[in-house]
Backbone as XML, in Angstrom:
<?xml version="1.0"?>
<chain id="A" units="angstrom">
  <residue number="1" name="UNK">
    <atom name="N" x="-11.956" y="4.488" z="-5.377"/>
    <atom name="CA" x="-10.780" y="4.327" z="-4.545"/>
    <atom name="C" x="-9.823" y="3.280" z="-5.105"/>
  </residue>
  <residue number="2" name="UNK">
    <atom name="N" x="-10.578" y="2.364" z="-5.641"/>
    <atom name="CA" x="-9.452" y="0.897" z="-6.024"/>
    <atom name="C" x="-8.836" y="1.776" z="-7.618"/>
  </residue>
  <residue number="3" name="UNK">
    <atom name="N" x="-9.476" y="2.520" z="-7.810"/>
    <atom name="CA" x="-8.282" y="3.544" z="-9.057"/>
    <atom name="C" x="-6.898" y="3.759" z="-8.955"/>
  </residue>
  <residue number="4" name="UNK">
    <atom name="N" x="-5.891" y="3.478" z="-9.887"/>
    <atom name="CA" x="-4.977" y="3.498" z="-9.827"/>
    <atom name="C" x="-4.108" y="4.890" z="-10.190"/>
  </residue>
  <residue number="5" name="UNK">
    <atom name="N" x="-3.419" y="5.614" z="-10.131"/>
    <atom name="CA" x="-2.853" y="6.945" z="-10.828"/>
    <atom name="C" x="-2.153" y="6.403" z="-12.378"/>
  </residue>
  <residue number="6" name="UNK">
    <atom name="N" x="-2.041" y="7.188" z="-12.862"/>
    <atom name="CA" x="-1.672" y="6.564" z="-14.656"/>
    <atom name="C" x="0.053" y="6.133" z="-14.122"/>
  </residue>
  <residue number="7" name="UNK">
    <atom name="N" x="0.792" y="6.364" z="-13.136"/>
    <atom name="CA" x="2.053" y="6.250" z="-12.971"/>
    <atom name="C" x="2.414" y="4.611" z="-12.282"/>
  </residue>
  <residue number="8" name="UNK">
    <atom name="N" x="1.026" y="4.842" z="-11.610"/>
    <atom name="CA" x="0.816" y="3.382" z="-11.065"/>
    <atom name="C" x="2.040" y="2.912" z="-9.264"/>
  </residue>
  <residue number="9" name="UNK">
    <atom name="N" x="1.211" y="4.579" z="-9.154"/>
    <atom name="CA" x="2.593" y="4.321" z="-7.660"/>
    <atom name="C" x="1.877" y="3.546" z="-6.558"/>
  </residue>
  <residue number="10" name="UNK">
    <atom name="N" x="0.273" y="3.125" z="-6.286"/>
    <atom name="CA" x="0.087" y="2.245" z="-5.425"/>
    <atom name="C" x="0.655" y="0.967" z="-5.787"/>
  </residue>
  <residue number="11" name="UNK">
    <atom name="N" x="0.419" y="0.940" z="-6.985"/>
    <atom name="CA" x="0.476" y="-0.901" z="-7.257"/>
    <atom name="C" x="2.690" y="-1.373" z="-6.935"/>
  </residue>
  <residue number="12" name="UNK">
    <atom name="N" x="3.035" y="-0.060" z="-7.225"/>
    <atom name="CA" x="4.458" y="0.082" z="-6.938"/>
    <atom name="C" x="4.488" y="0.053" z="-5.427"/>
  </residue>
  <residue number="13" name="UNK">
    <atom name="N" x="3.958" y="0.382" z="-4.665"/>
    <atom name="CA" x="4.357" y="0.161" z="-3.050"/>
    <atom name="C" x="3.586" y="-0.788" z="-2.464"/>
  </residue>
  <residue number="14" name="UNK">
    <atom name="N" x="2.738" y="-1.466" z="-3.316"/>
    <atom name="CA" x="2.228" y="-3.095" z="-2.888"/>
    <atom name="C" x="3.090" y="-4.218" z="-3.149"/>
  </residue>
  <residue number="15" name="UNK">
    <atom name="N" x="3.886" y="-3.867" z="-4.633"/>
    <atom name="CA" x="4.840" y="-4.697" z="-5.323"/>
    <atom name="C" x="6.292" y="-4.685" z="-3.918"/>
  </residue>
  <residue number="16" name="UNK">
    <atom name="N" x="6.541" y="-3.591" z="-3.847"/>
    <atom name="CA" x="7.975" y="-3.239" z="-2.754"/>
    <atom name="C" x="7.782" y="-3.964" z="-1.568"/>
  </residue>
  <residue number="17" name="UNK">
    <atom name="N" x="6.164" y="-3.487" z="-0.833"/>
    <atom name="CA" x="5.713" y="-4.076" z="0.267"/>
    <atom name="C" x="5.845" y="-5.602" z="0.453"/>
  </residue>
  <residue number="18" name="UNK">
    <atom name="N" x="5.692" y="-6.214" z="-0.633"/>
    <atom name="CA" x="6.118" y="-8.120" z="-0.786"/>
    <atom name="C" x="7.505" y="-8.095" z="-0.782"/>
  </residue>
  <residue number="19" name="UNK">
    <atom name="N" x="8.841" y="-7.712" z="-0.957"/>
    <atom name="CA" x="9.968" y="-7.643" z="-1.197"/>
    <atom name="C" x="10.383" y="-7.989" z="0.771"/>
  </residue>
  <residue number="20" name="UNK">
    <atom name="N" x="11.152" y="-8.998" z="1.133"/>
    <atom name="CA" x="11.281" y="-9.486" z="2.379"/>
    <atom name="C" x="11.770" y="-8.434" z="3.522"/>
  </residue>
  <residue number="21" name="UNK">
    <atom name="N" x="12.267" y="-7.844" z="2.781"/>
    <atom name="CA" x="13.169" y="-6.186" z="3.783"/>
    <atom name="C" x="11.890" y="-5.677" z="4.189"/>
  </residue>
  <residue number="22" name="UNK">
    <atom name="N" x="11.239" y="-5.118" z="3.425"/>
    <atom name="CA" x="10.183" y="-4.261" z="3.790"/>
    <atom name="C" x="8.849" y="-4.536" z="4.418"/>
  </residue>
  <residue number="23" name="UNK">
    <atom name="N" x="8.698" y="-6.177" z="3.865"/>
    <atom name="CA" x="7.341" y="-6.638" z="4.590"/>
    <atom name="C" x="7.690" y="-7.221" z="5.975"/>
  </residue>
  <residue number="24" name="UNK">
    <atom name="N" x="8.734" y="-7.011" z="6.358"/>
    <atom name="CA" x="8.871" y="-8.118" z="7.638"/>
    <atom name="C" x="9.029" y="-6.925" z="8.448"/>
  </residue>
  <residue number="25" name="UNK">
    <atom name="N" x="9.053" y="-5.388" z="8.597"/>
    <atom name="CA" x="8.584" y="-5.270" z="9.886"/>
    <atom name="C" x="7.769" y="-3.572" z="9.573"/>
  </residue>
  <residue number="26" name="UNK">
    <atom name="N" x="7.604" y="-3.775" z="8.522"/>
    <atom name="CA" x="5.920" y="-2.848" z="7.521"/>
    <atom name="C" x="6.895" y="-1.538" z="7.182"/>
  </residue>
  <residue number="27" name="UNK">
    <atom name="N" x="6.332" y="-0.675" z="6.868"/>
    <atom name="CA" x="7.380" y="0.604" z="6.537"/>
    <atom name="C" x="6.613" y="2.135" z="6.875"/>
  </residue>
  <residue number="28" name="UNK">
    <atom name="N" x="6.955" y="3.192" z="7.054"/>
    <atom name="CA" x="6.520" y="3.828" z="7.615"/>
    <atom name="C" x="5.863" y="4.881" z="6.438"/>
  </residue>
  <residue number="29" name="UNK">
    <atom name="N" x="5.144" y="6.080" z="6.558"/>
    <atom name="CA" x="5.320" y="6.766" z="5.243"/>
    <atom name="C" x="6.149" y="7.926" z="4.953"/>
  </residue>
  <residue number="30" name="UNK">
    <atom name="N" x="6.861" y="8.435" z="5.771"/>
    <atom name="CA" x="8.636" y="8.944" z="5.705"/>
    <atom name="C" x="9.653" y="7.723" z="4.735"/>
  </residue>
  <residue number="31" name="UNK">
    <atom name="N" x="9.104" y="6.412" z="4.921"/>
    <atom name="CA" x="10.290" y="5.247" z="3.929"/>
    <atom name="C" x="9.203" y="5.363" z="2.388"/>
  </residue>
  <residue number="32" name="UNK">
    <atom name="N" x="8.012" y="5.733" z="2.424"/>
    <atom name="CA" x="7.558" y="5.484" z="1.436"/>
    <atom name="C" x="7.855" y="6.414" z="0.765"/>
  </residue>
  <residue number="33" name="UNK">
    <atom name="N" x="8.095" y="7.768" z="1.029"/>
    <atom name="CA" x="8.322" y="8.908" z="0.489"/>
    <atom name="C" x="9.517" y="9.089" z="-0.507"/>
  </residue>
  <residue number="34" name="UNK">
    <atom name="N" x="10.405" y="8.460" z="0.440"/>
    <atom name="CA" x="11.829" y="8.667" z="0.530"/>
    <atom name="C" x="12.009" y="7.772" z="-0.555"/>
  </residue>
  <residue number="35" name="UNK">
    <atom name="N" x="11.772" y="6.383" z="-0.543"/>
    <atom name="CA" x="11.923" y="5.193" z="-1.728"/>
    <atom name="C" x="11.311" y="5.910" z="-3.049"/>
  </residue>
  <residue number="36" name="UNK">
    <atom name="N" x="10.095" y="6.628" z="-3.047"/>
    <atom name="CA" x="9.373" y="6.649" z="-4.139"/>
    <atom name="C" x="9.657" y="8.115" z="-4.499"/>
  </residue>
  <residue number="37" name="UNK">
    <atom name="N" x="10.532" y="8.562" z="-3.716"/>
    <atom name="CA" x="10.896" y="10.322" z="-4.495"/>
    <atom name="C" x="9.100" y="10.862" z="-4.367"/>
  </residue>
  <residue number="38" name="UNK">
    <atom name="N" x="8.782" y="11.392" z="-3.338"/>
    <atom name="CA" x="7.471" y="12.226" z="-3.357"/>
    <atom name="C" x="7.464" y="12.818" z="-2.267"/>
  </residue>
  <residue number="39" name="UNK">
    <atom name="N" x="7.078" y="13.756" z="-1.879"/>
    <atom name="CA" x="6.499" y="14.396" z="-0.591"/>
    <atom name="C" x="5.698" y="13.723" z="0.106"/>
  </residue>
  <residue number="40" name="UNK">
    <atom name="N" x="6.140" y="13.822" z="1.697"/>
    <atom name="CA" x="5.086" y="12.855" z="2.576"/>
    <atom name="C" x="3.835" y="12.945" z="2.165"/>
  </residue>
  <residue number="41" name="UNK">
    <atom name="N" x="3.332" y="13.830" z="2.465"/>
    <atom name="CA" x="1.809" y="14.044" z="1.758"/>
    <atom name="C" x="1.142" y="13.405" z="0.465"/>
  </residue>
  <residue number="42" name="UNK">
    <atom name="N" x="2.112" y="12.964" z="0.020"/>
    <atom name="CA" x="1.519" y="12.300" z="-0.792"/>
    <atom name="C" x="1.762" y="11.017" z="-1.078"/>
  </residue>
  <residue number="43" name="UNK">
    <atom name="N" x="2.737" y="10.393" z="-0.199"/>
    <atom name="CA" x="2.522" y="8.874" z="0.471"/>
    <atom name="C" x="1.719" y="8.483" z="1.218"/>
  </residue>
  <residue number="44" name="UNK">
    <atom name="N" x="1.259" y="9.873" z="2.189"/>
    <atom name="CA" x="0.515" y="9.009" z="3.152"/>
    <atom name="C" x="-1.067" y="9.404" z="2.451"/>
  </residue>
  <residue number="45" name="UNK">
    <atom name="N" x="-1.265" y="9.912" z="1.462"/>
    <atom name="CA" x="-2.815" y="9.705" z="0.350"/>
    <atom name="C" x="-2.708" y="8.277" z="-0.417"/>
  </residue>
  <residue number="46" name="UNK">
    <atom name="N" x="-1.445" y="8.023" z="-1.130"/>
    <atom name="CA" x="-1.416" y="6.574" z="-1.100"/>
    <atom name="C" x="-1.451" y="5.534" z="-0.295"/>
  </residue>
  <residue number="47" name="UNK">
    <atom name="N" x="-0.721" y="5.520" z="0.848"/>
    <atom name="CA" x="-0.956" y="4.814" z="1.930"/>
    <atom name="C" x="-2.574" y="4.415" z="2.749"/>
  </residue>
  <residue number="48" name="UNK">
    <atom name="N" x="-2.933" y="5.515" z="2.512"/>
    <atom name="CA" x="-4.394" y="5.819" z="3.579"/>
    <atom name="C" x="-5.597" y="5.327" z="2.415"/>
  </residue>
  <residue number="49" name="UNK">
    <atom name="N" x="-5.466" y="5.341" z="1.422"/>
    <atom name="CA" x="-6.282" y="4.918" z="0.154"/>
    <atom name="C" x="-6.201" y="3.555" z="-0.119"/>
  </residue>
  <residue number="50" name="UNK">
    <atom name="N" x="-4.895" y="2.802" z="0.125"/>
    <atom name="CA" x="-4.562" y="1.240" z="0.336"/>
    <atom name="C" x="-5.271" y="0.840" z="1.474"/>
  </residue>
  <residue number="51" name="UNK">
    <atom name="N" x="-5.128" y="1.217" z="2.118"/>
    <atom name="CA" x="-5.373" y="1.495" z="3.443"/>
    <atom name="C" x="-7.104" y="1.142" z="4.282"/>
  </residue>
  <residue number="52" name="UNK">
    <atom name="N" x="-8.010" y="2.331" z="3.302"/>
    <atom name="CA" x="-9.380" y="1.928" z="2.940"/>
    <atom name="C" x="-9.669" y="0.811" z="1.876"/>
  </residue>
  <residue number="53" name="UNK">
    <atom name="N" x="-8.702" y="0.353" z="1.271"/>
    <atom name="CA" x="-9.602" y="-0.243" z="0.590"/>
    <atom name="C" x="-9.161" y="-2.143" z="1.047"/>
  </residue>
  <residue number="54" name="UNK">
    <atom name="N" x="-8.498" y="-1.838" z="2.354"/>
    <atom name="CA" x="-8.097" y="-3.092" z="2.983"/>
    <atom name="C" x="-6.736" y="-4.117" z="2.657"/>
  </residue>
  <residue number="55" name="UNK">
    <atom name="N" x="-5.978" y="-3.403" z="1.637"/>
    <atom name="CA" x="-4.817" y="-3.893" z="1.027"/>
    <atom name="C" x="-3.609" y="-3.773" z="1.870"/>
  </residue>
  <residue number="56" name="UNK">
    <atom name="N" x="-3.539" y="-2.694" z="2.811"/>
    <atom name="CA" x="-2.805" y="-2.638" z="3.975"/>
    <atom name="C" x="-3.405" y="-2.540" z="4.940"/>
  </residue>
  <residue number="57" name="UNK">
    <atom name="N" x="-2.903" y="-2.840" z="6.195"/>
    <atom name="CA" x="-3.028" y="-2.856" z="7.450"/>
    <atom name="C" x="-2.224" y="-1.964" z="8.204"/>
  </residue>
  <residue number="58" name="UNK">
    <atom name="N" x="-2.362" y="-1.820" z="9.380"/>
    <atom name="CA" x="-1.219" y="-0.863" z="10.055"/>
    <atom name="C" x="-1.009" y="-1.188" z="11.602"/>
  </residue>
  <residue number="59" name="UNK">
    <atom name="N" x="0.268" y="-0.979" z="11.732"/>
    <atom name="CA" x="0.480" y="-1.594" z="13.246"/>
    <atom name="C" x="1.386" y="-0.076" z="13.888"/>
  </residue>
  <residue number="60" name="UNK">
    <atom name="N" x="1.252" y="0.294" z="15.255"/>
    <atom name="CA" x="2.134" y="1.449" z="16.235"/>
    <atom name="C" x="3.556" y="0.115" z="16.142"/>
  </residue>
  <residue number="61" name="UNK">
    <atom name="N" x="4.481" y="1.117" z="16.109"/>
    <atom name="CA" x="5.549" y="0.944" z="16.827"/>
    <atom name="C" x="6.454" y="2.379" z="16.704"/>
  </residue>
  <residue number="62" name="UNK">
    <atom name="N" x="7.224" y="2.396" z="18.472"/>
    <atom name="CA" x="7.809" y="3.752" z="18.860"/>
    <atom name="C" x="6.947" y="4.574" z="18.566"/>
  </residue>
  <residue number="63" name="UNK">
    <atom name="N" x="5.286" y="4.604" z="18.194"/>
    <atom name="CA" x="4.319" y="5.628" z="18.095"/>
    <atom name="C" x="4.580" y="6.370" z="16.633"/>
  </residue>
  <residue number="64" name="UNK">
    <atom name="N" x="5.056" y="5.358" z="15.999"/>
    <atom name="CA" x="5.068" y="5.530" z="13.985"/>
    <atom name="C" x="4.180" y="4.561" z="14.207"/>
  </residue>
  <residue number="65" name="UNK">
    <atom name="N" x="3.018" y="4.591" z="12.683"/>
    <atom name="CA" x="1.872" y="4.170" z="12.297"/>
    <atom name="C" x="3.293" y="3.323" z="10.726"/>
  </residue>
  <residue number="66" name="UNK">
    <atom name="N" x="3.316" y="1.894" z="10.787"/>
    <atom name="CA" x="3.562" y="1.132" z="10.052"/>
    <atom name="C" x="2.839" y="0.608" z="9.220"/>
  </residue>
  <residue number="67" name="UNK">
    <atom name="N" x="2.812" y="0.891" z="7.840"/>
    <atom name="CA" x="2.283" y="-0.251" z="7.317"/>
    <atom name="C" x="2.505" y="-1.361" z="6.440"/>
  </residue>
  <residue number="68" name="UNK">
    <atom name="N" x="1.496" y="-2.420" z="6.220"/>
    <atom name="CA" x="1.974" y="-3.796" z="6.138"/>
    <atom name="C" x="1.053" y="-4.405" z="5.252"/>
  </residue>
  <residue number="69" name="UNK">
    <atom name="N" x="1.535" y="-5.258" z="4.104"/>
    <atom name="CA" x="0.082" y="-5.708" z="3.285"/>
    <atom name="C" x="-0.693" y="-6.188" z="3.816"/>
  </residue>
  <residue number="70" name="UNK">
    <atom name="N" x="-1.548" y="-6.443" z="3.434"/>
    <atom name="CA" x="-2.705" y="-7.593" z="3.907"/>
    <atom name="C" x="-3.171" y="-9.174" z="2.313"/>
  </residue>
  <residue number="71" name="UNK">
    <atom name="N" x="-2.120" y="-9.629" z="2.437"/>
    <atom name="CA" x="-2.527" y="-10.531" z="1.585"/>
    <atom name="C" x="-3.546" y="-10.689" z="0.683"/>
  </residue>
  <residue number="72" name="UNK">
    <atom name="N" x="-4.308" y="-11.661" z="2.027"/>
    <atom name="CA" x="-5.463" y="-12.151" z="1.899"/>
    <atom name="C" x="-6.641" y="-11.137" z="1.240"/>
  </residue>
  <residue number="73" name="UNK">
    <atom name="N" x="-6.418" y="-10.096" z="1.853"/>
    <atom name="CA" x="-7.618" y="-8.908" z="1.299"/>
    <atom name="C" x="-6.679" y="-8.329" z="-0.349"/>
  </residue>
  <residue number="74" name="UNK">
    <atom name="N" x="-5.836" y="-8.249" z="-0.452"/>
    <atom name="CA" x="-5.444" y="-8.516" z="-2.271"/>
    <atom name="C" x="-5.886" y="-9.204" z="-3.244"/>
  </residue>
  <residue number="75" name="UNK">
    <atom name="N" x="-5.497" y="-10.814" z="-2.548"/>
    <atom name="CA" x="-5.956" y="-11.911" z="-3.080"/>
    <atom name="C" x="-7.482" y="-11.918" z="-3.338"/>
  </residue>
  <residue number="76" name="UNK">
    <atom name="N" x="-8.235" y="-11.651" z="-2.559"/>
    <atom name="CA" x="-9.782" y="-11.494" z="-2.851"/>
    <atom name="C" x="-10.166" y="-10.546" z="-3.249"/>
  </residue>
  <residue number="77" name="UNK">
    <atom name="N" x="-9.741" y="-9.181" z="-3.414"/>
    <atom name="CA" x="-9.996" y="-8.037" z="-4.429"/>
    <atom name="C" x="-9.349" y="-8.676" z="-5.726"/>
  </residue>
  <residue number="78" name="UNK">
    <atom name="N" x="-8.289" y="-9.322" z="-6.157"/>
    <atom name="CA" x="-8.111" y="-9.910" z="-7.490"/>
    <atom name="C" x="-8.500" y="-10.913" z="-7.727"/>
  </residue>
  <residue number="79" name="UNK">
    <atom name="N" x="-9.411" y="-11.720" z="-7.369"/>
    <atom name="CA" x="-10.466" y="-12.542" z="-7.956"/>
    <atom name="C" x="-11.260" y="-12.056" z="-7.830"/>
  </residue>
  <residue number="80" name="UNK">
    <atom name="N" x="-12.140" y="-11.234" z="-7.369"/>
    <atom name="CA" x="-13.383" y="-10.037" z="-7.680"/>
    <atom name="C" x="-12.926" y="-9.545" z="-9.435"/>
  </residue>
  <residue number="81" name="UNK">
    <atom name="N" x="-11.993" y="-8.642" z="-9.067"/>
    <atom name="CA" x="-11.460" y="-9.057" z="-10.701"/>
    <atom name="C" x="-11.171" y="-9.581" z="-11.875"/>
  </residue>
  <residue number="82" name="UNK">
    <atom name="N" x="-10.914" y="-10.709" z="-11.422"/>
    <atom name="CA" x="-10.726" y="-11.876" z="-12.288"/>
    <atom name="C" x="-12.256" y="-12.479" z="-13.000"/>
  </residue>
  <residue number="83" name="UNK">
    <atom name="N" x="-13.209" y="-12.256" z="-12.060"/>
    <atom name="CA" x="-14.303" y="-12.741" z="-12.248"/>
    <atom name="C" x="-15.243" y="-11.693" z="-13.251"/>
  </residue>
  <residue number="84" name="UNK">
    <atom name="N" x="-14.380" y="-10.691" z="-13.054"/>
    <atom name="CA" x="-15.260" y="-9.499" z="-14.159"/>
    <atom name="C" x="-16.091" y="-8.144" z="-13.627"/>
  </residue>
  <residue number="85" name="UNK">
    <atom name="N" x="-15.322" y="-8.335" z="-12.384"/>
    <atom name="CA" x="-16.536" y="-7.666" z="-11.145"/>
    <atom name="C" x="-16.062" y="-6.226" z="-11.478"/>
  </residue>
</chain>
């Protein structure tokens, strides 16, 4: 799951997700689509794959599923890394 695609479009909507517009009130996966030129369907396999592996979080609002990084769970999957894991 922590596999990346050779194009590298998760690590691209983790990178966007830190950018202040987008992390301050999470983004939906209709904005992820739309930003990244792809079919929903295949934002929300990126999304839902971040998703499991704890890098995003997700919050309701108006009954859209938002999502939002999760720092802290980055930060400690890249020192798992760092360490050689």
């Amino acid at each position: 799951m922590l596999r990346t695609p050779t194009d590298e479009t998760r690590l691209r909507i983790l990178a966007w997700l830190k950018e202040p517009g987008p992390a301050t009130g999470g983004v939906t996966a209709d904005a992820v689509a739309e930003r990244f030129s792809m079919p929903r369907p295949v934002a929300v396999t990126h999304l839902r794959l971040l998703e499991a592996t704890g890098m995003l979080r997700t919050s309701r609002s108006a009954g859209r599923v938002r999502y939002h990084r999760d720092d802290m769970r980055i930060a400690e999957v890249a020192r798992m890394f760092e360490k050689g894991w």
